[in-house]
Coordinates of N, CA and C in Angstrom, one line a residue:
M1017 N 143.6 121.5 35.7 CA 142.8 121.3 37.0 C 141.4 121.6 36.6
R1018 N 140.4 120.7 37.1 CA 139.0 121.0 36.9 C 138.5 122.2 37.6
L1019 N 137.4 122.8 37.1 CA 136.9 124.0 37.6 C 136.5 123.8 39.1
K1020 N 135.9 122.6 39.4 CA 135.4 122.4 40.8 C 136.6 122.3 41.7
E1021 N 137.8 121.7 41.3 CA 138.9 121.6 42.1 C 139.6 123.0 42.3
R1022 N 139.6 123.8 41.2 CA 140.1 125.2 41.3 C 139.3 126.0 42.3
L1023 N 138.0 125.9 42.2 CA 137.2 126.6 43.2 C 137.4 126.2 44.6
G1024 N 137.5 124.9 44.8 CA 137.8 124.4 46.2 C 139.1 124.9 46.7
C1025 N 140.1 124.9 45.9 CA 141.4 125.4 46.3 C 141.3 126.9 46.6
K1026 N 140.6 127.6 45.8 CA 140.5 129.1 46.0 C 139.7 129.4 47.3
S1027 N 138.7 128.6 47.6 CA 137.9 128.7 48.9 C 138.8 128.5 50.1
W1028 N 139.7 127.5 49.9 CA 140.6 127.1 51.0 C 141.6 128.3 51.3
L1029 N 142.1 128.9 50.2 CA 143.0 130.0 50.3 C 142.4 131.2 51.0
I1030 N 141.1 131.5 50.6 CA 140.3 132.6 51.2 C 140.1 132.4 52.7
A1031 N 139.8 131.1 53.0 CA 139.6 130.8 54.4 C 140.8 131.0 55.3
L1032 N 142.0 130.6 54.7 CA 143.2 130.7 55.4 C 143.6 132.2 55.5
A1033 N 143.4 133.0 54.5 CA 143.7 134.4 54.6 C 142.8 135.1 55.6
S1034 N 141.6 134.7 55.7 CA 140.7 135.3 56.7 C 141.1 135.0 58.1
L1035 N 141.6 133.7 58.3 CA 142.1 133.3 59.6 C 143.3 134.1 60.0
L1036 N 144.2 134.3 59.0 CA 145.4 135.1 59.3 C 145.1 136.5 59.6
L1037 N 144.1 137.1 58.9 CA 143.7 138.5 59.1 C 143.1 138.6 60.5
L1038 N 142.3 137.7 61.0 CA 141.7 137.7 62.3 C 142.8 137.7 63.4
A1039 N 143.8 136.8 63.1 CA 144.9 136.7 64.1 C 145.7 138.0 64.2
V1040 N 145.9 138.7 63.1 CA 146.6 139.9 63.1 C 145.8 141.0 63.8
L1041 N 144.5 141.0 63.6 CA 143.6 142.0 64.3 C 143.6 141.7 65.8
E1042 N 143.6 140.5 66.2 CA 143.6 140.1 67.6 C 144.8 140.6 68.3
I1043 N 146.0 140.4 67.6 CA 147.3 140.8 68.2 C 147.3 142.3 68.3
S1044 N 146.8 143.0 67.3 CA 146.8 144.5 67.3 C 146.0 145.0 68.4
I1045 N 144.8 144.4 68.6 CA 143.9 144.9 69.7 C 144.5 144.6 71.1
S1046 N 145.2 143.4 71.2 CA 145.8 143.1 72.5 C 146.9 144.1 72.8
E1047 N 147.7 144.4 71.8 CA 148.8 145.4 72.0 C 148.3 146.8 72.3
S1048 N 147.2 147.1 71.7 CA 146.6 148.4 71.9 C 146.1 148.5 73.4
A1049 N 145.5 147.5 73.8 CA 145.0 147.5 75.2 C 146.1 147.5 76.2
A1050 N 147.2 146.8 75.9 CA 148.3 146.7 76.8 C 149.0 148.1 77.0
H1051 N 149.0 148.9 75.9 CA 149.7 150.2 75.9 C 148.8 151.3 76.2
K1052 N 147.5 151.0 76.5 CA 146.5 152.1 76.8 C 146.8 152.6 78.2
P1053 N 147.0 153.9 78.3 CA 147.3 154.5 79.6 C 146.2 154.2 80.7
R1054 N 146.7 153.9 81.9 CA 145.8 153.6 83.0 C 145.1 154.9 83.4
Q1055 N 143.8 154.7 83.7 CA 143.0 155.9 84.2 C 143.4 156.2 85.6
P1056 N 143.6 157.5 86.0 CA 144.0 157.9 87.3 C 142.9 157.5 88.3
P1057 N 143.3 157.1 89.5 CA 142.2 156.7 90.5 C 141.4 157.9 90.9
L1058 N 140.1 157.7 91.3 CA 139.3 158.7 91.8 C 139.9 159.4 93.0
R1059 N 139.9 160.7 93.0 CA 140.4 161.4 94.2 C 139.2 162.0 95.0
R1060 N 139.5 162.3 96.2 CA 138.5 163.0 97.0 C 138.4 164.4 96.5
P1061 N 137.2 164.8 96.1 CA 137.1 166.1 95.4 C 137.1 167.2 96.4
D1062 N 137.5 168.4 95.9 CA 137.5 169.6 96.7 C 136.4 170.6 96.2
S1063 N 135.7 170.2 95.2 CA 134.6 171.1 94.6 C 133.3 170.4 94.6
W1064 N 132.3 171.0 94.0 CA 131.0 170.4 94.0 C 130.8 169.4 92.9
G1065 N 131.4 168.2 93.1 CA 131.3 167.1 92.2 C 131.9 165.9 92.9
F1066 N 131.2 165.4 93.9 CA 131.8 164.6 95.0 C 131.8 163.1 94.6
A1067 N 132.9 162.5 95.1 CA 133.0 161.0 95.0 C 132.3 160.4 96.1
D1068 N 132.2 161.1 97.3 CA 131.5 160.6 98.4 C 130.3 161.5 98.6
P1069 N 129.3 160.9 99.3 CA 128.0 161.7 99.4 C 128.1 162.9 100.3
V1070 N 127.3 163.9 100.0 CA 127.1 165.0 100.8 C 125.7 164.9 101.4
V1071 N 125.6 165.0 102.7 CA 124.3 164.8 103.4 C 123.8 166.2 103.8
L1072 N 122.6 166.5 103.3 CA 122.0 167.8 103.7 C 120.9 167.6 104.7
V1073 N 121.1 168.2 105.8 CA 120.1 168.1 106.9 C 119.6 169.5 107.2
G1074 N 118.3 169.7 107.0 CA 117.8 171.1 107.1 C 116.3 171.2 107.2
D1075 N 115.8 172.4 107.3 CA 114.4 172.7 107.3 C 113.9 172.9 105.9
D1076 N 112.8 173.6 105.7 CA 112.3 173.7 104.3 C 113.2 174.3 103.3
F1077 N 114.2 175.1 103.8 CA 115.2 175.7 102.8 C 116.0 174.6 102.0
V1078 N 116.4 173.6 102.7 CA 117.2 172.6 102.0 C 116.8 171.2 102.0
A1079 N 115.9 170.8 102.9 CA 115.5 169.4 103.0 C 114.2 169.3 103.8
A1080 N 113.5 168.2 103.7 CA 112.2 168.0 104.3 C 112.4 167.6 105.8
R1081 N 113.0 168.5 106.6 CA 113.1 168.3 108.0 C 112.5 169.5 108.7
N1082 N 112.4 169.4 110.0 CA 111.8 170.5 110.8 C 112.7 171.2 111.6
S1083 N 112.5 171.2 112.9 CA 113.4 172.0 113.9 C 114.5 171.1 114.4
T1084 N 115.4 171.8 115.1 CA 116.5 171.0 115.7 C 116.0 170.0 116.7
S1085 N 114.9 170.3 117.4 CA 114.3 169.3 118.3 C 113.8 168.1 117.6
D1086 N 113.4 168.2 116.4 CA 112.9 167.1 115.6 C 114.1 166.2 115.1
V1087 N 115.2 166.9 114.7 CA 116.3 166.3 114.1 C 117.3 165.7 115.0
V1088 N 117.5 166.3 116.2 CA 118.7 165.9 117.0 C 118.6 164.4 117.4
G1089 N 117.4 163.8 117.7 CA 117.3 162.4 118.0 C 117.3 161.5 116.8
E1090 N 117.0 162.0 115.6 CA 116.9 161.2 114.4 C 118.2 161.3 113.6
L1091 N 119.2 162.0 114.0 CA 120.4 162.2 113.2 C 121.0 160.9 112.7
P1092 N 121.2 159.9 113.6 CA 121.8 158.7 113.1 C 121.0 158.0 112.0
L1093 N 119.7 158.0 112.2 CA 118.8 157.4 111.2 C 118.9 158.2 109.8
I1094 N 118.9 159.5 109.9 CA 119.0 160.3 108.7 C 120.3 160.0 108.0
L1095 N 121.4 159.9 108.7 CA 122.7 159.5 108.1 C 122.7 158.1 107.5
A1096 N 122.1 157.2 108.2 CA 122.0 155.8 107.8 C 121.2 155.6 106.5
S1097 N 120.2 156.5 106.3 CA 119.4 156.4 105.1 C 120.1 157.0 103.9
T1098 N 121.2 157.7 104.1 CA 121.9 158.3 103.0 C 123.2 157.7 102.7
V1099 N 123.9 157.3 103.8 CA 125.3 156.8 103.7 C 125.4 155.3 104.0
A1100 N 126.1 154.5 103.2 CA 126.3 153.1 103.5 C 127.0 152.9 104.8
S1101 N 126.8 151.8 105.4 CA 127.5 151.5 106.7 C 129.0 151.5 106.7
D1102 N 129.5 151.2 105.5 CA 131.0 151.1 105.4 C 131.6 152.4 104.7
Q1103 N 130.8 153.5 104.6 CA 131.1 154.7 103.9 C 131.0 155.9 104.8
S1104 N 131.9 156.9 104.6 CA 131.8 158.1 105.3 C 131.5 159.2 104.3
P1105 N 130.6 160.1 104.7 CA 130.2 161.2 103.7 C 131.4 162.2 103.6
Y1106 N 131.4 162.8 102.4 CA 132.4 163.8 102.2 C 132.2 165.0 103.1
A1107 N 130.9 165.3 103.2 CA 130.5 166.5 104.1 C 129.1 166.3 104.6
V1108 N 128.8 166.9 105.7 CA 127.4 166.9 106.2 C 127.1 168.4 106.4
V1109 N 126.1 168.9 105.8 CA 125.7 170.3 105.8 C 124.4 170.4 106.6
V1110 N 124.4 171.1 107.7 CA 123.2 171.2 108.6 C 122.7 172.7 108.5
M1111 N 121.5 172.8 108.1 CA 120.9 174.2 108.0 C 119.5 174.2 108.7
L1112 N 119.6 174.5 110.0 CA 118.3 174.5 110.8 C 118.3 175.9 111.5
G1113 N 117.1 176.2 112.1 CA 116.9 177.4 112.9 C 115.7 178.2 112.5
A1114 N 115.4 178.2 111.2 CA 114.3 179.0 110.7 C 113.0 178.3 111.3
S1115 N 112.9 177.0 111.2 CA 111.7 176.3 111.8 C 111.7 176.4 113.3
D1116 N 112.9 176.5 113.9 CA 112.9 176.6 115.4 C 112.2 178.0 115.8
W1117 N 112.6 179.0 115.0 CA 112.0 180.3 115.3 C 110.5 180.3 115.0
L1118 N 110.1 179.7 113.9 CA 108.7 179.6 113.5 C 107.9 178.9 114.5
H1119 N 108.5 177.9 115.2 CA 107.7 177.1 116.2 C 108.0 177.5 117.6
G1120 N 108.6 178.7 117.8 CA 108.8 179.2 119.1 C 109.9 178.5 120.0
I1121 N 110.8 177.8 119.4 CA 111.9 177.2 120.1 C 112.9 178.2 120.5
S1122 N 113.3 178.3 121.7 CA 114.2 179.4 122.2 C 115.6 179.2 121.6
T1123 N 116.3 180.3 121.5 CA 117.7 180.3 121.0 C 118.6 179.4 121.9
A1124 N 118.3 179.3 123.2 CA 119.1 178.5 124.1 C 118.9 177.0 123.8
K1125 N 117.6 176.6 123.5 CA 117.3 175.2 123.1 C 117.9 174.9 121.7
Y1126 N 117.9 175.9 120.9 CA 118.5 175.8 119.5 C 120.0 175.5 119.6
V1127 N 120.6 176.2 120.5 CA 122.1 176.0 120.8 C 122.4 174.7 121.3
D1128 N 121.6 174.3 122.3 CA 121.8 172.9 122.9 C 121.6 171.8 121.9
N1129 N 120.6 171.9 121.1 CA 120.3 170.9 120.1 C 121.5 170.9 119.0
S1130 N 121.9 172.1 118.6 CA 122.9 172.2 117.6 C 124.2 171.6 118.1
K1131 N 124.6 171.9 119.3 CA 125.8 171.4 119.9 C 125.8 169.9 120.0
A1132 N 124.6 169.3 120.4 CA 124.5 167.9 120.5 C 124.7 167.2 119.1
M1133 N 124.2 167.9 118.1 CA 124.4 167.3 116.7 C 125.8 167.4 116.3
M1134 N 126.5 168.5 116.6 CA 127.9 168.7 116.2 C 128.7 167.6 116.8
L1135 N 128.6 167.4 118.1 CA 129.4 166.4 118.8 C 129.1 165.0 118.2
K1136 N 127.8 164.7 118.0 CA 127.4 163.4 117.4 C 128.0 163.2 116.0
L1137 N 128.0 164.2 115.2 CA 128.5 164.1 113.8 C 130.0 163.9 113.9
R1138 N 130.7 164.6 114.8 CA 132.1 164.4 114.9 C 132.5 163.0 115.3
R1139 N 131.7 162.4 116.2 CA 131.9 161.1 116.7 C 131.6 160.0 115.6
L1140 N 130.5 160.2 114.9 CA 130.1 159.2 113.9 C 131.0 159.3 112.6
H1141 N 131.3 160.5 112.2 CA 132.1 160.6 110.9 C 133.2 161.7 111.1
P1142 N 134.3 161.3 111.8 CA 135.4 162.2 112.2 C 136.1 162.7 111.0
T1143 N 136.1 162.0 109.8 CA 136.8 162.5 108.6 C 136.0 163.4 107.7
A1144 N 134.7 163.5 108.0 CA 133.8 164.3 107.1 C 133.9 165.8 107.5
K1145 N 133.7 166.7 106.5 CA 133.5 168.1 106.7 C 132.2 168.3 107.3
I1146 N 132.1 169.0 108.4 CA 130.9 169.3 109.1 C 130.7 170.9 109.0
V1147 N 129.6 171.2 108.3 CA 129.3 172.6 108.0 C 127.9 173.0 108.6
F1148 N 127.8 173.9 109.5 CA 126.5 174.3 110.0 C 126.3 175.7 109.4
V1149 N 125.0 175.8 108.9 CA 124.6 177.0 108.1 C 123.7 177.9 109.0
T1150 N 124.0 179.1 109.1 CA 123.1 180.0 109.9 C 121.7 180.1 109.2
P1151 N 120.6 180.1 110.0 CA 119.3 180.3 109.3 C 119.3 181.6 108.5
P1152 N 118.9 181.5 107.2 CA 119.0 182.7 106.4 C 118.2 183.9 106.9
P1153 N 118.5 185.1 106.5 CA 117.8 186.3 107.0 C 116.5 186.5 106.3
V1154 N 115.6 185.5 106.4 CA 114.2 185.7 105.8 C 113.4 186.6 106.7
D1155 N 113.8 186.8 108.0 CA 113.2 187.8 108.9 C 114.2 188.3 109.9
R1156 N 114.1 189.5 110.2 CA 115.1 190.1 111.2 C 115.1 189.4 112.5
A1157 N 114.0 188.8 112.9 CA 113.9 188.1 114.1 C 114.8 186.9 114.3
L1158 N 115.4 186.4 113.1 CA 116.3 185.3 113.1 C 117.7 185.6 113.5
E1159 N 118.0 186.9 113.7 CA 119.3 187.4 114.0 C 119.9 186.7 115.3
P1160 N 119.1 186.6 116.4 CA 119.7 185.9 117.6 C 120.1 184.5 117.3
Y1161 N 119.4 183.8 116.5 CA 119.7 182.4 116.1 C 121.0 182.4 115.3
R1162 N 121.2 183.3 114.4 CA 122.4 183.5 113.6 C 123.6 183.7 114.6
S1163 N 123.5 184.7 115.4 CA 124.6 185.0 116.3 C 124.9 183.9 117.3
A1164 N 123.9 183.2 117.8 CA 124.2 182.1 118.7 C 124.9 180.9 118.0
L1165 N 124.6 180.7 116.7 CA 125.3 179.6 116.0 C 126.7 180.0 115.6
V1166 N 126.9 181.2 115.2 CA 128.3 181.7 115.0 C 129.2 181.5 116.2
S1167 N 128.7 181.9 117.3 CA 129.4 181.8 118.6 C 129.7 180.3 118.9
L1168 N 128.7 179.5 118.7 CA 128.8 178.0 119.1 C 129.9 177.3 118.2
T1169 N 129.9 177.6 117.0 CA 130.8 176.9 116.1 C 132.3 177.3 116.4
A1170 N 132.4 178.4 117.0 CA 133.8 178.9 117.4 C 134.3 178.1 118.6
E1171 N 133.4 177.4 119.3 CA 133.7 176.7 120.5 C 133.9 175.2 120.2
V1172 N 133.4 174.7 119.1 CA 133.5 173.2 118.8 C 134.5 173.0 117.7
D1173 N 135.5 172.2 118.0 CA 136.5 171.8 117.1 C 136.0 171.0 115.9
G1174 N 136.5 171.2 114.7 CA 136.1 170.4 113.6 C 134.8 170.7 112.9
V1175 N 134.2 171.9 113.3 CA 132.9 172.3 112.7 C 133.1 173.7 112.2
S1176 N 132.7 173.9 111.0 CA 132.8 175.3 110.4 C 131.4 175.9 110.2
V1177 N 131.3 177.2 110.1 CA 130.0 177.8 109.9 C 130.0 178.6 108.6
F1178 N 128.8 178.5 108.0 CA 128.6 179.2 106.7 C 127.5 180.3 107.1
D1179 N 127.9 181.5 107.2 CA 127.1 182.6 107.6 C 126.3 183.2 106.4
T1180 N 125.0 182.8 106.3 CA 124.2 183.3 105.2 C 123.9 184.8 105.3
W1181 N 123.9 185.3 106.5 CA 123.7 186.8 106.7 C 124.8 187.6 106.0
A1182 N 126.0 187.1 106.2 CA 127.1 187.8 105.5 C 127.0 187.6 104.0
L1183 N 126.5 186.4 103.6 CA 126.4 186.2 102.2 C 125.3 187.1 101.5
F1184 N 124.2 187.2 102.1 CA 123.1 187.9 101.5 C 123.1 189.4 101.9
L1185 N 123.7 189.8 103.0 CA 123.6 191.2 103.5 C 125.0 191.9 103.4
G1186 N 126.1 191.2 103.2 CA 127.4 191.8 103.2 C 128.1 191.6 104.5
P1187 N 129.3 192.0 104.6 CA 130.2 191.7 105.7 C 129.6 192.2 107.1
D1188 N 128.8 193.3 107.0 CA 128.3 193.8 108.3 C 127.1 193.0 108.8
A1189 N 126.5 192.2 107.9 CA 125.4 191.3 108.2 C 124.2 192.0 108.9
V1190 N 124.0 193.2 108.6 CA 122.8 194.0 109.2 C 121.6 193.8 108.3
Y1191 N 120.5 193.5 108.9 CA 119.3 193.2 108.1 C 118.8 194.4 107.4
K1192 N 118.5 194.2 106.1 CA 117.9 195.3 105.2 C 116.7 194.7 104.5
D1193 N 115.7 195.4 104.1 CA 114.6 195.0 103.4 C 115.0 194.5 102.0
T1194 N 116.1 195.0 101.4 CA 116.5 194.6 100.1 C 116.9 193.1 100.0
V1195 N 117.0 192.4 101.2 CA 117.4 191.0 101.2 C 116.2 190.1 100.7
K1196 N 115.0 190.7 100.7 CA 113.8 190.0 100.4 C 113.8 189.4 98.9
K1197 N 114.7 190.0 98.1 CA 114.8 189.5 96.7 C 115.4 188.0 96.7
F1198 N 116.0 187.6 97.7 CA 116.6 186.3 97.8 C 115.6 185.2 98.2
F1199 N 114.4 185.6 98.6 CA 113.5 184.6 99.2 C 112.2 184.6 98.5
G1200 N 111.5 183.4 98.5 CA 110.2 183.2 97.9 C 109.2 183.2 99.0
K1201 N 108.1 182.4 98.9 CA 107.1 182.4 99.9 C 107.5 181.4 101.0
G1202 N 107.2 181.8 102.2 CA 107.5 181.0 103.4 C 109.0 180.8 103.5
L1203 N 109.4 179.6 104.0 CA 110.8 179.4 104.2 C 111.4 178.8 102.9
S1204 N 111.6 179.7 101.9 CA 112.2 179.2 100.6 C 113.0 180.3 99.9
F1205 N 113.9 179.8 99.1 CA 114.7 180.8 98.3 C 114.0 181.1 97.0
S1206 N 114.3 182.3 96.5 CA 113.9 182.6 95.1 C 115.0 182.0 94.2
V1207 N 114.8 182.2 92.9 CA 115.8 181.6 92.0 C 117.2 182.3 92.3
L1208 N 117.2 183.6 92.5 CA 118.4 184.3 92.8 C 119.0 183.8 94.1
G1209 N 118.1 183.6 95.1 CA 118.6 183.1 96.4 C 119.3 181.7 96.3
H1210 N 118.7 180.8 95.5 CA 119.3 179.5 95.2 C 120.6 179.6 94.6
E1211 N 120.7 180.5 93.6 CA 122.0 180.6 92.9 C 123.1 181.2 93.8
T1212 N 122.7 182.2 94.6 CA 123.6 182.8 95.5 C 124.1 181.9 96.6
F1213 N 123.1 181.1 97.2 CA 123.4 180.1 98.2 C 124.4 179.1 97.7
Y1214 N 124.1 178.6 96.5 CA 124.9 177.5 95.9 C 126.4 178.0 95.7
R1215 N 126.6 179.2 95.3 CA 127.9 179.8 95.1 C 128.6 179.9 96.5
G1216 N 127.8 180.3 97.5 CA 128.4 180.5 98.8 C 128.8 179.2 99.5
I1217 N 127.9 178.2 99.4 CA 128.2 176.9 100.1 C 129.3 176.2 99.4
S1218 N 129.5 176.4 98.2 CA 130.5 175.7 97.4 C 131.9 176.0 98.0
V1219 N 132.1 177.2 98.4 CA 133.4 177.6 99.0 C 133.7 176.8 100.3
H1220 N 132.7 176.4 101.0 CA 132.9 175.7 102.2 C 133.1 174.2 102.0
L1221 N 132.9 173.7 100.8 CA 133.0 172.3 100.5 C 134.2 172.1 99.6

């Protein structure tokens, strides 16, 4: 056999071997994919790593909002800007009251506004966790707002309260100057305050 013919035959055998190798590889890949275990479906989380959104509504401590009087009428718009129309949030966390105190809004008006928001949230998103947070003890003058909210949440079904006074001051929730370490300038947390608040709110979500 001439050299040219031998080379042509050899090239044909190499090509055939390559095709057979590709076929084997393709079968192996298909079988591997077929036997690959299916990923478990996403579940509704119970900790701070949510499949559904968590909406934060608050004053300077947690969000760029003001008093309950500012928020109560805007609540549907706030939710719509965060949650898709076909979606329900995992939780809605409302932390207002410090700005109410700062702007001279009475505790009675604070209670009325808070109750209106609770009922509205229950109607709009009945499956979501609704958590109202007492205004933090940045000043002892906020104690009446704290007490009013704790009493109110006990009256409204499907709404829980996160008492920041118990978190920062202990079970007796009595104001002490030592609480100042948890706060920065104005209505803001210090680094320690943020860390402590995060641990506390996680329990409620």
